[in-house]
mmCIF file of C-alpha atoms in Angstrom:
data_model
loop_
_atom_site.group_PDB
_atom_site.id
_atom_site.type_symbol
_atom_site.label_atom_id
_atom_site.label_comp_id
_atom_site.label_asym_id
_atom_site.label_seq_id
_atom_site.Cartn_x
_atom_site.Cartn_y
_atom_site.Cartn_z
ATOM 1 C CA UNK E 21 27.634 -14.802 14.636
ATOM 2 C CA UNK E 22 28.947 -12.007 12.424
ATOM 3 C CA UNK E 23 27.494 -8.566 13.035
ATOM 4 C CA UNK E 24 27.338 -5.817 10.414
ATOM 5 C CA UNK E 25 25.625 -2.468 9.974
ATOM 6 C CA UNK E 26 23.826 -1.453 6.772
ATOM 7 C CA UNK E 27 23.803 2.224 5.861
ATOM 8 C CA UNK E 28 21.086 2.531 3.273
ATOM 9 C CA UNK E 29 20.167 4.847 0.512
ATOM 10 C CA UNK E 30 16.544 4.735 -0.558
ATOM 11 C CA UNK E 31 14.752 3.158 -3.454
ATOM 12 C CA UNK E 32 11.761 5.124 -4.596
ATOM 13 C CA UNK E 33 9.238 2.806 -5.637
ATOM 14 C CA UNK E 34 7.486 2.288 -4.722
ATOM 15 C CA UNK E 35 -3.563 3.314 -8.249
ATOM 16 C CA UNK E 36 -27.890 18.147 -16.338
ATOM 17 C CA UNK E 37 -30.420 16.704 -14.113
ATOM 18 C CA UNK E 38 -33.126 18.445 -12.230
ATOM 19 C CA UNK E 39 -32.359 19.603 -8.733
ATOM 20 C CA UNK E 40 -34.044 18.096 -5.734
ATOM 21 C CA UNK E 41 -34.046 19.221 -2.148
ATOM 22 C CA UNK E 42 -31.733 18.409 0.729
ATOM 23 C CA UNK E 43 -34.432 16.041 1.943
ATOM 24 C CA UNK E 44 -33.513 13.379 -0.626
ATOM 25 C CA UNK E 45 -32.038 11.095 1.974
ATOM 26 C CA UNK E 46 -32.004 7.573 0.524
ATOM 27 C CA UNK E 47 -28.471 6.327 1.018
ATOM 28 C CA UNK E 48 -26.342 4.436 -1.475
ATOM 29 C CA UNK E 49 -25.421 1.920 1.225
ATOM 30 C CA UNK E 50 -28.674 0.110 0.436
ATOM 31 C CA UNK E 51 -28.478 -1.110 -3.178
ATOM 32 C CA UNK E 52 -32.185 -1.991 -3.132
ATOM 33 C CA UNK E 53 -33.378 1.475 -2.169
ATOM 34 C CA UNK E 54 -34.447 3.422 -5.253
ATOM 35 C CA UNK E 55 -35.818 6.626 -3.752
ATOM 36 C CA UNK E 56 -33.084 9.253 -3.986
ATOM 37 C CA UNK E 57 -30.933 7.254 -6.414
ATOM 38 C CA UNK E 58 -30.202 8.680 -9.845
ATOM 39 C CA UNK E 59 -29.786 6.656 -13.018
ATOM 40 C CA UNK E 60 -26.012 7.303 -13.003
ATOM 41 C CA UNK E 61 -24.186 4.204 -11.754
ATOM 42 C CA UNK E 62 -21.110 4.618 -9.602
ATOM 43 C CA UNK E 63 -18.079 3.400 -11.561
ATOM 44 C CA UNK E 64 -14.428 3.871 -10.624
ATOM 45 C CA UNK E 65 -11.076 3.153 -12.202
ATOM 46 C CA UNK E 66 -8.266 2.129 -9.865
ATOM 47 C CA UNK E 67 -4.510 2.247 -10.001
ATOM 48 C CA UNK E 68 -1.453 2.258 -7.754
ATOM 49 C CA UNK E 69 0.966 5.136 -7.524
ATOM 50 C CA UNK E 70 4.574 4.010 -7.782
ATOM 51 C CA UNK E 71 3.673 1.082 -9.983
ATOM 52 C CA UNK E 72 7.181 -0.393 -10.046
ATOM 53 C CA UNK E 73 7.031 -1.280 -6.360
ATOM 54 C CA UNK E 74 7.474 -4.987 -5.729
ATOM 55 C CA UNK E 75 4.575 -5.240 -3.313
ATOM 56 C CA UNK E 76 2.018 -7.814 -2.271
ATOM 57 C CA UNK E 77 -0.638 -6.201 -4.481
ATOM 58 C CA UNK E 78 0.396 -5.790 -8.081
ATOM 59 C CA UNK E 79 0.284 -7.323 -11.553
ATOM 60 C CA UNK E 80 3.173 -7.744 -13.961
ATOM 61 C CA UNK E 81 2.918 -6.383 -17.489
ATOM 62 C CA UNK E 82 4.318 -8.066 -20.598
ATOM 63 C CA UNK E 83 7.692 -6.458 -19.888
ATOM 64 C CA UNK E 84 7.882 -8.187 -16.516
ATOM 65 C CA UNK E 85 7.466 -4.908 -14.615
ATOM 66 C CA UNK E 86 4.620 -3.963 -12.294
ATOM 67 C CA UNK E 87 2.138 -1.944 -14.332
ATOM 68 C CA UNK E 88 0.050 -0.299 -11.601
ATOM 69 C CA UNK E 89 -2.877 -2.717 -11.921
ATOM 70 C CA UNK E 90 -3.919 -5.052 -9.150
ATOM 71 C CA UNK E 91 -6.617 -7.498 -8.123
ATOM 72 C CA UNK E 92 -8.226 -8.050 -4.740
ATOM 73 C CA UNK E 93 -11.645 -8.629 -3.206
ATOM 74 C CA UNK E 94 -10.764 -6.851 0.031
ATOM 75 C CA UNK E 95 -11.234 -3.166 -0.712
ATOM 76 C CA UNK E 96 -13.328 -0.891 1.477
ATOM 77 C CA UNK E 97 -14.885 2.078 -0.372
ATOM 78 C CA UNK E 98 -16.485 5.298 0.860
ATOM 79 C CA UNK E 99 -18.386 7.939 -1.138
ATOM 80 C CA UNK E 100 -18.606 11.079 0.997
ATOM 81 C CA UNK E 101 -19.819 14.602 0.328
ATOM 82 C CA UNK E 102 -16.881 17.006 0.304
ATOM 83 C CA UNK E 103 -18.328 20.106 -1.390
ATOM 84 C CA UNK E 104 -21.584 21.916 -2.125
ATOM 85 C CA UNK E 105 -23.267 22.247 -5.515
ATOM 86 C CA UNK E 106 -26.793 23.485 -4.780
ATOM 87 C CA UNK E 107 -27.024 22.316 -1.190
ATOM 88 C CA UNK E 108 -27.545 24.771 1.622
ATOM 89 C CA UNK E 109 -26.764 22.579 4.609
ATOM 90 C CA UNK E 110 -23.138 22.514 5.725
ATOM 91 C CA UNK E 111 -21.524 19.103 5.348
ATOM 92 C CA UNK E 112 -21.138 17.191 8.580
ATOM 93 C CA UNK E 113 -20.266 13.504 8.586
ATOM 94 C CA UNK E 114 -20.819 13.324 12.335
ATOM 95 C CA UNK E 115 -24.605 13.281 12.015
ATOM 96 C CA UNK E 116 -27.284 10.951 10.705
ATOM 97 C CA UNK E 117 -29.760 13.714 9.877
ATOM 98 C CA UNK E 118 -28.735 13.889 6.233
ATOM 99 C CA UNK E 119 -27.447 10.603 4.770
ATOM 100 C CA UNK E 120 -26.587 12.422 1.536
ATOM 101 C CA UNK E 121 -23.441 13.472 3.368
ATOM 102 C CA UNK E 122 -22.384 9.824 3.643
ATOM 103 C CA UNK E 123 -23.564 8.165 0.470
ATOM 104 C CA UNK E 124 -21.416 5.044 0.764
ATOM 105 C CA UNK E 125 -19.821 3.904 4.006
ATOM 106 C CA UNK E 126 -17.310 1.053 3.999
ATOM 107 C CA UNK E 127 -18.742 -0.941 1.101
ATOM 108 C CA UNK E 128 -16.687 -4.053 0.470
ATOM 109 C CA UNK E 129 -15.479 -4.039 -3.120
ATOM 110 C CA UNK E 130 -13.237 -5.786 -5.617
ATOM 111 C CA UNK E 131 -10.432 -4.552 -7.839
ATOM 112 C CA UNK E 132 -10.679 -6.427 -11.144
ATOM 113 C CA UNK E 133 -8.138 -6.111 -13.959
ATOM 114 C CA UNK E 134 -9.152 -6.618 -17.592
ATOM 115 C CA UNK E 135 -7.769 -5.652 -20.995
ATOM 116 C CA UNK E 136 -9.353 -2.570 -22.599
ATOM 117 C CA UNK E 137 -8.142 -1.723 -26.102
ATOM 118 C CA UNK E 138 -5.037 -3.810 -25.491
ATOM 119 C CA UNK E 139 -4.163 -2.160 -22.179
ATOM 120 C CA UNK E 140 -4.695 -3.659 -18.744
ATOM 121 C CA UNK E 141 -6.922 -1.526 -16.544
ATOM 122 C CA UNK E 142 -8.285 -2.066 -13.051
ATOM 123 C CA UNK E 143 -11.919 -1.258 -12.311
ATOM 124 C CA UNK E 144 -14.000 -1.388 -9.169
ATOM 125 C CA UNK E 145 -16.762 -3.937 -8.743
ATOM 126 C CA UNK E 146 -19.058 -4.295 -5.751
ATOM 127 C CA UNK E 147 -18.397 -7.423 -3.725
ATOM 128 C CA UNK E 148 -22.117 -8.228 -3.420
ATOM 129 C CA UNK E 149 -22.697 -7.807 -7.164
ATOM 130 C CA UNK E 150 -25.288 -5.052 -6.651
ATOM 131 C CA UNK E 151 -25.448 -1.786 -8.587
ATOM 132 C CA UNK E 152 -25.071 1.523 -6.797
ATOM 133 C CA UNK E 153 -25.919 4.966 -8.085
ATOM 134 C CA UNK E 154 -25.135 8.596 -7.399
ATOM 135 C CA UNK E 155 -27.775 10.618 -5.513
ATOM 136 C CA UNK E 156 -30.647 11.905 -7.652
ATOM 137 C CA UNK E 157 -30.236 15.414 -6.245
ATOM 138 C CA UNK E 158 -27.398 17.773 -7.057
ATOM 139 C CA UNK E 159 -26.771 19.273 -3.665
ATOM 140 C CA UNK E 160 -23.254 17.952 -3.139
ATOM 141 C CA UNK E 161 -20.239 16.682 -4.971
ATOM 142 C CA UNK E 162 -18.504 13.589 -3.711
ATOM 143 C CA UNK E 163 -15.043 12.221 -3.163
ATOM 144 C CA UNK E 164 -14.238 8.524 -3.049
ATOM 145 C CA UNK E 165 -11.898 6.908 -0.560
ATOM 146 C CA UNK E 166 -10.589 3.362 -0.569
ATOM 147 C CA UNK E 167 -8.404 1.203 1.615
ATOM 148 C CA UNK E 168 -7.030 -2.322 1.876
ATOM 149 C CA UNK E 169 -7.381 -4.715 3.648
ATOM 150 C CA UNK E 170 -11.121 -4.416 4.200
ATOM 151 C CA UNK E 171 -12.481 -4.584 7.733
ATOM 152 C CA UNK E 172 -16.113 -4.608 8.837
ATOM 153 C CA UNK E 173 -14.921 -2.875 12.014
ATOM 154 C CA UNK E 174 -14.053 0.449 10.362
ATOM 155 C CA UNK E 175 -15.616 3.249 12.372
ATOM 156 C CA UNK E 176 -16.456 6.947 12.402
ATOM 157 C CA UNK E 177 -14.627 9.191 14.846
ATOM 158 C CA UNK E 178 -16.294 12.579 14.668
ATOM 159 C CA UNK E 179 -15.664 13.835 11.131
ATOM 160 C CA UNK E 180 -13.096 11.131 10.410
ATOM 161 C CA UNK E 181 -13.349 7.504 9.359
ATOM 162 C CA UNK E 182 -10.752 5.121 10.697
ATOM 163 C CA UNK E 183 -9.860 1.452 10.721
ATOM 164 C CA UNK E 184 -7.593 -0.578 12.960
ATOM 165 C CA UNK E 185 -5.287 -2.887 11.004
ATOM 166 C CA UNK E 186 -3.797 -5.815 12.908
ATOM 167 C CA UNK E 187 -1.755 -8.882 12.040
ATOM 168 C CA UNK E 188 0.897 -7.289 9.830
ATOM 169 C CA UNK E 189 3.207 -10.252 9.278
ATOM 170 C CA UNK E 190 5.623 -9.098 6.586
ATOM 171 C CA UNK E 191 3.458 -10.400 3.731
ATOM 172 C CA UNK E 192 0.376 -8.182 4.032
ATOM 173 C CA UNK E 193 0.061 -4.908 2.167
ATOM 174 C CA UNK E 194 -1.749 -1.770 3.330
ATOM 175 C CA UNK E 195 -2.893 0.693 0.671
ATOM 176 C CA UNK E 196 -5.062 3.803 0.739
ATOM 177 C CA UNK E 197 -6.489 6.018 -1.984
ATOM 178 C CA UNK E 198 -8.655 9.049 -2.717
ATOM 179 C CA UNK E 199 -10.105 10.530 -5.880
ATOM 180 C CA UNK E 200 -9.181 14.029 -7.012
ATOM 181 C CA UNK E 201 -11.699 15.862 -9.190
ATOM 182 C CA UNK E 202 -10.439 17.500 -12.394
ATOM 183 C CA UNK E 203 -9.492 21.138 -11.890
ATOM 184 C CA UNK E 204 -12.323 23.527 -12.611
ATOM 185 C CA UNK E 205 -14.982 20.791 -12.646
ATOM 186 C CA UNK E 206 -17.294 22.125 -9.934
ATOM 187 C CA UNK E 207 -19.826 19.297 -10.313
ATOM 188 C CA UNK E 208 -17.361 16.417 -10.047
ATOM 189 C CA UNK E 209 -18.227 13.992 -8.813
ATOM 190 C CA UNK E 210 -22.036 13.834 -8.994
ATOM 191 C CA UNK E 211 -24.777 12.542 -11.280
ATOM 192 C CA UNK E 212 -24.963 16.062 -12.730
ATOM 193 C CA UNK E 213 -21.303 15.909 -13.783
ATOM 194 C CA UNK E 214 -21.774 12.797 -15.938
ATOM 195 C CA UNK E 215 -25.033 14.034 -17.473
ATOM 196 C CA UNK E 216 -23.328 17.248 -18.520
ATOM 197 C CA UNK E 217 -20.396 15.385 -20.062
ATOM 198 C CA UNK E 218 -22.694 13.052 -21.948
ATOM 199 C CA UNK E 219 -24.689 15.969 -23.330
ATOM 200 C CA UNK E 220 -21.638 17.993 -24.361
ATOM 201 C CA UNK E 221 -19.447 15.241 -25.812
ATOM 202 C CA UNK E 222 -20.725 13.671 -29.071
ATOM 203 C CA UNK E 223 -18.070 10.951 -28.700
ATOM 204 C CA UNK E 224 -18.839 10.383 -25.041
ATOM 205 C CA UNK E 225 -16.851 7.566 -23.492
ATOM 206 C CA UNK E 226 -17.592 7.047 -19.830
ATOM 207 C CA UNK E 227 -14.059 5.817 -19.165
ATOM 208 C CA UNK E 228 -12.670 9.272 -20.013
ATOM 209 C CA UNK E 229 -14.533 10.752 -17.053
ATOM 210 C CA UNK E 230 -14.460 7.992 -14.468
ATOM 211 C CA UNK E 231 -13.199 8.990 -11.033
ATOM 212 C CA UNK E 232 -9.716 7.573 -10.612
ATOM 213 C CA UNK E 233 -9.023 6.135 -7.191
ATOM 214 C CA UNK E 234 -5.229 6.254 -6.930
ATOM 215 C CA UNK E 235 -3.783 4.128 -4.154
ATOM 216 C CA UNK E 236 -0.514 4.622 -2.344
ATOM 217 C CA UNK E 237 1.372 2.153 -0.180
ATOM 218 C CA UNK E 238 1.287 2.837 3.542
ATOM 219 C CA UNK E 239 4.128 0.410 4.279
ATOM 220 C CA UNK E 240 7.709 0.111 3.098
ATOM 221 C CA UNK E 241 9.497 -2.989 1.854
ATOM 222 C CA UNK E 242 12.853 -4.672 2.450
ATOM 223 C CA UNK E 243 14.086 -6.866 -0.402
ATOM 224 C CA UNK E 244 16.687 -9.437 0.697
ATOM 225 C CA UNK E 245 19.359 -9.947 -1.962
ATOM 226 C CA UNK E 246 22.282 -12.366 -1.823
ATOM 227 C CA UNK E 247 25.306 -11.281 -3.887
ATOM 228 C CA UNK E 248 28.543 -12.942 -4.936
ATOM 229 C CA UNK E 249 31.720 -11.242 -3.798
ATOM 230 C CA UNK E 250 35.138 -12.770 -4.420
ATOM 231 C CA UNK E 251 36.250 -16.296 -3.672
ATOM 232 C CA UNK E 252 35.613 -19.886 -4.667
ATOM 233 C CA UNK E 253 32.566 -22.031 -4.068
ATOM 234 C CA UNK E 254 30.165 -19.132 -3.770
ATOM 235 C CA UNK E 255 27.601 -21.002 -5.845
ATOM 236 C CA UNK E 256 27.104 -23.368 -2.905
ATOM 237 C CA UNK E 257 26.001 -20.648 -0.472
ATOM 238 C CA UNK E 258 22.293 -20.226 0.190
ATOM 239 C CA UNK E 259 19.861 -18.857 2.754
ATOM 240 C CA UNK E 260 18.198 -21.257 5.142
ATOM 241 C CA UNK E 261 16.191 -18.655 7.073
ATOM 242 C CA UNK E 262 15.957 -14.902 7.520
ATOM 243 C CA UNK E 263 14.196 -13.050 10.306
ATOM 244 C CA UNK E 264 13.527 -9.341 10.809
ATOM 245 C CA UNK E 265 13.186 -8.134 14.381
ATOM 246 C CA UNK E 266 11.626 -5.126 16.160
ATOM 247 C CA UNK E 267 8.681 -4.767 13.744
ATOM 248 C CA UNK E 268 5.238 -3.447 14.746
ATOM 249 C CA UNK E 269 2.217 -5.501 13.700
ATOM 250 C CA UNK E 270 -0.693 -3.047 13.949
ATOM 251 C CA UNK E 271 -1.788 0.521 13.433
ATOM 252 C CA UNK E 272 -4.755 2.801 12.775
ATOM 253 C CA UNK E 273 -5.443 4.140 9.273
ATOM 254 C CA UNK E 274 -7.452 7.341 8.805
ATOM 255 C CA UNK E 275 -9.499 6.595 5.715
ATOM 256 C CA UNK E 276 -11.106 10.009 5.347
ATOM 257 C CA UNK E 277 -11.229 13.323 7.193
ATOM 258 C CA UNK E 278 -13.642 16.122 6.382
ATOM 259 C CA UNK E 279 -10.923 18.772 6.507
ATOM 260 C CA UNK E 280 -8.556 16.521 4.544
ATOM 261 C CA UNK E 281 -5.677 17.038 6.944
ATOM 262 C CA UNK E 282 -5.334 13.429 8.103
ATOM 263 C CA UNK E 283 -6.446 11.604 4.969
ATOM 264 C CA UNK E 284 -4.448 8.399 4.609
ATOM 265 C CA UNK E 285 -2.467 8.843 7.828
ATOM 266 C CA UNK E 286 -1.278 5.504 9.205
ATOM 267 C CA UNK E 287 -0.421 5.708 12.886
ATOM 268 C CA UNK E 288 1.534 2.611 13.882
ATOM 269 C CA UNK E 289 1.499 1.107 17.357
ATOM 270 C CA UNK E 290 5.149 0.581 18.276
ATOM 271 C CA UNK E 291 4.443 -0.419 21.882
ATOM 272 C CA UNK E 292 4.533 -4.080 20.831
ATOM 273 C CA UNK E 293 6.873 -5.513 18.215
ATOM 274 C CA UNK E 294 7.505 -8.966 16.860
ATOM 275 C CA UNK E 295 9.864 -11.013 14.680
ATOM 276 C CA UNK E 296 8.965 -11.633 11.034
ATOM 277 C CA UNK E 297 10.143 -14.656 9.066
ATOM 278 C CA UNK E 298 11.003 -14.290 5.388
ATOM 279 C CA UNK E 299 8.445 -16.051 3.180
ATOM 280 C CA UNK E 300 8.492 -17.329 -0.359
ATOM 281 C CA UNK E 301 5.993 -16.844 -3.156
ATOM 282 C CA UNK E 302 2.358 -16.935 -2.101
ATOM 283 C CA UNK E 303 3.278 -16.505 1.565
ATOM 284 C CA UNK E 304 4.641 -20.042 1.613
ATOM 285 C CA UNK E 305 7.751 -21.112 3.481
ATOM 286 C CA UNK E 306 11.028 -19.950 1.973
ATOM 287 C CA UNK E 307 11.840 -22.069 -1.040
ATOM 288 C CA UNK E 308 14.480 -24.753 -0.605
ATOM 289 C CA UNK E 309 16.571 -23.574 -3.557
ATOM 290 C CA UNK E 310 18.005 -20.234 -2.461
ATOM 291 C CA UNK E 311 21.592 -20.921 -3.583
ATOM 292 C CA UNK E 312 23.505 -18.405 -5.654
ATOM 293 C CA UNK E 313 24.424 -21.049 -8.196
ATOM 294 C CA UNK E 314 25.510 -19.414 -11.446
ATOM 295 C CA UNK E 315 23.827 -16.103 -10.576
ATOM 296 C CA UNK E 316 25.870 -13.075 -9.517
ATOM 297 C CA UNK E 317 23.087 -12.058 -7.175
ATOM 298 C CA UNK E 318 19.748 -13.444 -6.194
ATOM 299 C CA UNK E 319 16.637 -12.031 -4.561
ATOM 300 C CA UNK E 320 15.664 -14.385 -1.771
ATOM 301 C CA UNK E 321 11.988 -14.811 -0.959
ATOM 302 C CA UNK E 322 9.336 -12.146 -1.371
ATOM 303 C CA UNK E 323 10.859 -9.632 1.037
ATOM 304 C CA UNK E 324 9.411 -8.011 4.148
ATOM 305 C CA UNK E 325 6.572 -5.493 4.076
ATOM 306 C CA UNK E 326 6.632 -3.483 7.274
ATOM 307 C CA UNK E 327 5.384 -0.245 8.830
ATOM 308 C CA UNK E 328 7.492 2.865 8.625
ATOM 309 C CA UNK E 329 9.345 3.752 11.820
ATOM 310 C CA UNK E 330 8.821 7.530 12.120
ATOM 311 C CA UNK E 331 11.649 9.992 12.481
ATOM 312 C CA UNK E 332 10.945 12.334 15.390
ATOM 313 C CA UNK E 333 13.982 14.578 15.218
ATOM 314 C CA UNK E 334 17.582 14.797 14.088
ATOM 315 C CA UNK E 335 18.731 11.157 14.058
ATOM 316 C CA UNK E 336 16.024 10.346 16.607
ATOM 317 C CA UNK E 337 13.237 7.842 15.943
ATOM 318 C CA UNK E 338 10.212 6.290 17.548
ATOM 319 C CA UNK E 339 11.266 3.555 19.965
ATOM 320 C CA UNK E 340 10.871 0.109 18.403
ATOM 321 C CA UNK E 341 12.580 -1.789 21.202
ATOM 322 C CA UNK E 342 16.040 -1.956 19.617
ATOM 323 C CA UNK E 343 18.533 -0.952 22.300
ATOM 324 C CA UNK E 344 21.675 -3.010 21.704
ATOM 325 C CA UNK E 345 24.948 -1.144 22.046
ATOM 326 C CA UNK E 346 23.181 2.033 23.114
ATOM 327 C CA UNK E 347 21.468 2.363 19.737
ATOM 328 C CA UNK E 348 17.937 2.888 21.033
ATOM 329 C CA UNK E 349 15.693 5.313 19.128
ATOM 330 C CA UNK E 350 17.987 5.213 16.101
ATOM 331 C CA UNK E 351 15.454 3.739 13.681
ATOM 332 C CA UNK E 352 17.348 0.457 13.418
ATOM 333 C CA UNK E 353 15.905 -2.940 12.528
ATOM 334 C CA UNK E 354 17.785 -6.147 13.298
ATOM 335 C CA UNK E 355 18.089 -8.776 10.558
ATOM 336 C CA UNK E 356 19.370 -12.283 11.220
ATOM 337 C CA UNK E 357 20.275 -14.569 8.320
ATOM 338 C CA UNK E 358 20.997 -18.268 8.697
ATOM 339 C CA UNK E 359 23.073 -19.504 5.775
ATOM 340 C CA UNK E 360 23.462 -23.009 4.419
ATOM 341 C CA UNK E 361 26.172 -24.725 2.388
ATOM 342 C CA UNK E 362 25.499 -27.282 -0.322
ATOM 343 C CA UNK E 363 27.728 -30.303 0.107
ATOM 344 C CA UNK E 364 29.199 -32.480 -2.608
ATOM 345 C CA UNK E 365 26.315 -34.885 -2.176
ATOM 346 C CA UNK E 366 23.909 -31.950 -2.695
ATOM 347 C CA UNK E 367 22.616 -32.305 0.856
ATOM 348 C CA UNK E 368 22.665 -28.847 2.497
ATOM 349 C CA UNK E 369 24.224 -28.353 5.891
ATOM 350 C CA UNK E 370 23.873 -25.405 8.266
ATOM 351 C CA UNK E 371 26.691 -22.987 7.570
ATOM 352 C CA UNK E 372 26.705 -19.944 9.813
ATOM 353 C CA UNK E 373 24.426 -17.159 10.978
ATOM 354 C CA UNK E 374 24.995 -13.433 10.778
ATOM 355 C CA UNK E 375 23.214 -10.507 12.390
ATOM 356 C CA UNK E 376 22.876 -7.160 10.662
ATOM 357 C CA UNK E 377 21.683 -3.814 11.931
ATOM 358 C CA UNK E 378 19.731 -2.014 9.228
ATOM 359 C CA UNK E 379 20.245 1.705 9.718
ATOM 360 C CA UNK E 380 17.866 4.199 8.060
ATOM 361 C CA UNK E 381 18.974 6.628 5.354
ATOM 362 C CA UNK E 382 19.599 10.235 6.306
ATOM 363 C CA UNK E 383 16.070 11.346 5.466
ATOM 364 C CA UNK E 384 14.517 8.464 7.390
ATOM 365 C CA UNK E 385 12.260 5.602 6.387
ATOM 366 C CA UNK E 386 9.431 6.501 4.018
ATOM 367 C CA UNK E 387 6.074 5.007 3.042
ATOM 368 C CA UNK E 388 5.875 3.479 -0.413
ATOM 369 C CA UNK E 389 9.633 2.982 -0.716
ATOM 370 C CA UNK E 390 11.448 -0.282 -1.157
ATOM 371 C CA UNK E 391 14.937 -0.869 0.159
ATOM 372 C CA UNK E 392 17.281 -3.459 -1.296
ATOM 373 C CA UNK E 393 19.250 -5.174 1.463
ATOM 374 C CA UNK E 394 22.259 -6.694 -0.299
ATOM 375 C CA UNK E 395 24.284 -9.326 1.533
ATOM 376 C CA UNK E 396 27.622 -9.905 -0.154
ATOM 377 C CA UNK E 397 29.255 -13.314 0.195
ATOM 378 C CA UNK E 398 32.998 -12.724 -0.081
ATOM 379 C CA UNK E 399 34.319 -16.262 0.406
ATOM 380 C CA UNK E 400 32.835 -19.528 1.634
ATOM 381 C CA UNK E 401 34.375 -18.763 5.010
ATOM 382 C CA UNK E 402 33.600 -15.086 5.308
ATOM 383 C CA UNK E 403 30.301 -13.297 4.797
ATOM 384 C CA UNK E 404 30.531 -9.533 4.474
ATOM 385 C CA UNK E 405 27.647 -7.117 4.199
ATOM 386 C CA UNK E 406 27.046 -4.113 2.018
ATOM 387 C CA UNK E 407 23.988 -2.001 1.269
ATOM 388 C CA UNK E 408 22.784 -0.723 -2.055
ATOM 389 C CA UNK E 409 20.420 1.805 -3.527
ATOM 390 C CA UNK E 410 18.226 0.818 -6.459
ATOM 391 C CA UNK E 411 15.963 3.636 -7.674
ATOM 392 C CA UNK E 412 13.261 3.262 -10.311
ATOM 393 C CA UNK E 413 15.719 3.761 -13.143
ATOM 394 C CA UNK E 414 17.840 0.920 -11.739
ATOM 395 C CA UNK E 415 20.992 2.913 -11.176
ATOM 396 C CA UNK E 416 22.930 1.383 -8.331
ATOM 397 C CA UNK E 417 25.164 2.632 -5.537
ATOM 398 C CA UNK E 418 27.055 0.112 -3.406
ATOM 399 C CA UNK E 419 28.254 1.229 -0.004
ATOM 400 C CA UNK E 420 31.272 -0.546 1.418
#
């Protein structure tokens, strides 16, 4: 088995009504309840930040690039009071005395992409098909929080909402988002905000004022790329199997925090790690045809989506169980690739296996980034490894 070390750069890749009292307590969690609900429906637009990221969630535009839209029926959505308008009671999520503080709690939702005026947009729909409305009163303004994948086991921890995410297998995405009200708009977001806009804008278009829930990726991604070097017969080299070792499979996501300090924080459990196997499209087994053929380089499979291994100090990382050669706590992941060789009768035969140590860039691994792992085939008898950096603008740096 050949053994190589990748030194990586990074690829940035990577969504006026009357006032009522504080006693209006009907919660938006119950779509049937009418008392306390206004006539302003809750509508959200959704998008992903870093829309060029080749991730599990994402739609391709006409140009073949990811356009920031996505579709899923596994979103969890919260609508929580984060500021006062006319309310007198201090906001406290860790109480059930005033449900207006927690208007929506972990409502399963869908992201649905449609064309609006020739442009694809993603909007939120409620999974149960019900309609939900802002509170009738104008005591508080609200922020929206969303996460994926949805879990009915999300929970409140004091003035924070959290969810445990298990079963990360290299194909699952984890995203989180929060709305940000327009600067200077003290009533956003509330029923009062939309009534004011409708009254002041003769050409009122609700879409101009919709809260935008922008999601960010909480994982990173390794793209596995096979590249031709020099030599003959390189078209007959392919990948039979690729495995990534020392990868955590679970963590806890903070969906919302009242003080905002831990919003979107994903704390990964590195006490147990596993080996991930490279999958093909739709999480299927790796496709049989992975040969270079007439291509100079080829992306193999759909890549690995994995949690970020945190950097704790100067060249010192959280322990992920990698300790070979005294390299523990160095932020390294081990990649094994089993190659195959196409014979003259087109029947593939096992060729050789190589192990690579994927070393983090100087600044460490980062959420929402994708890293191109380029394996260069120099000759049919010798497989060498290089690493490359592919930023958004597709400039490229090859490290020898």
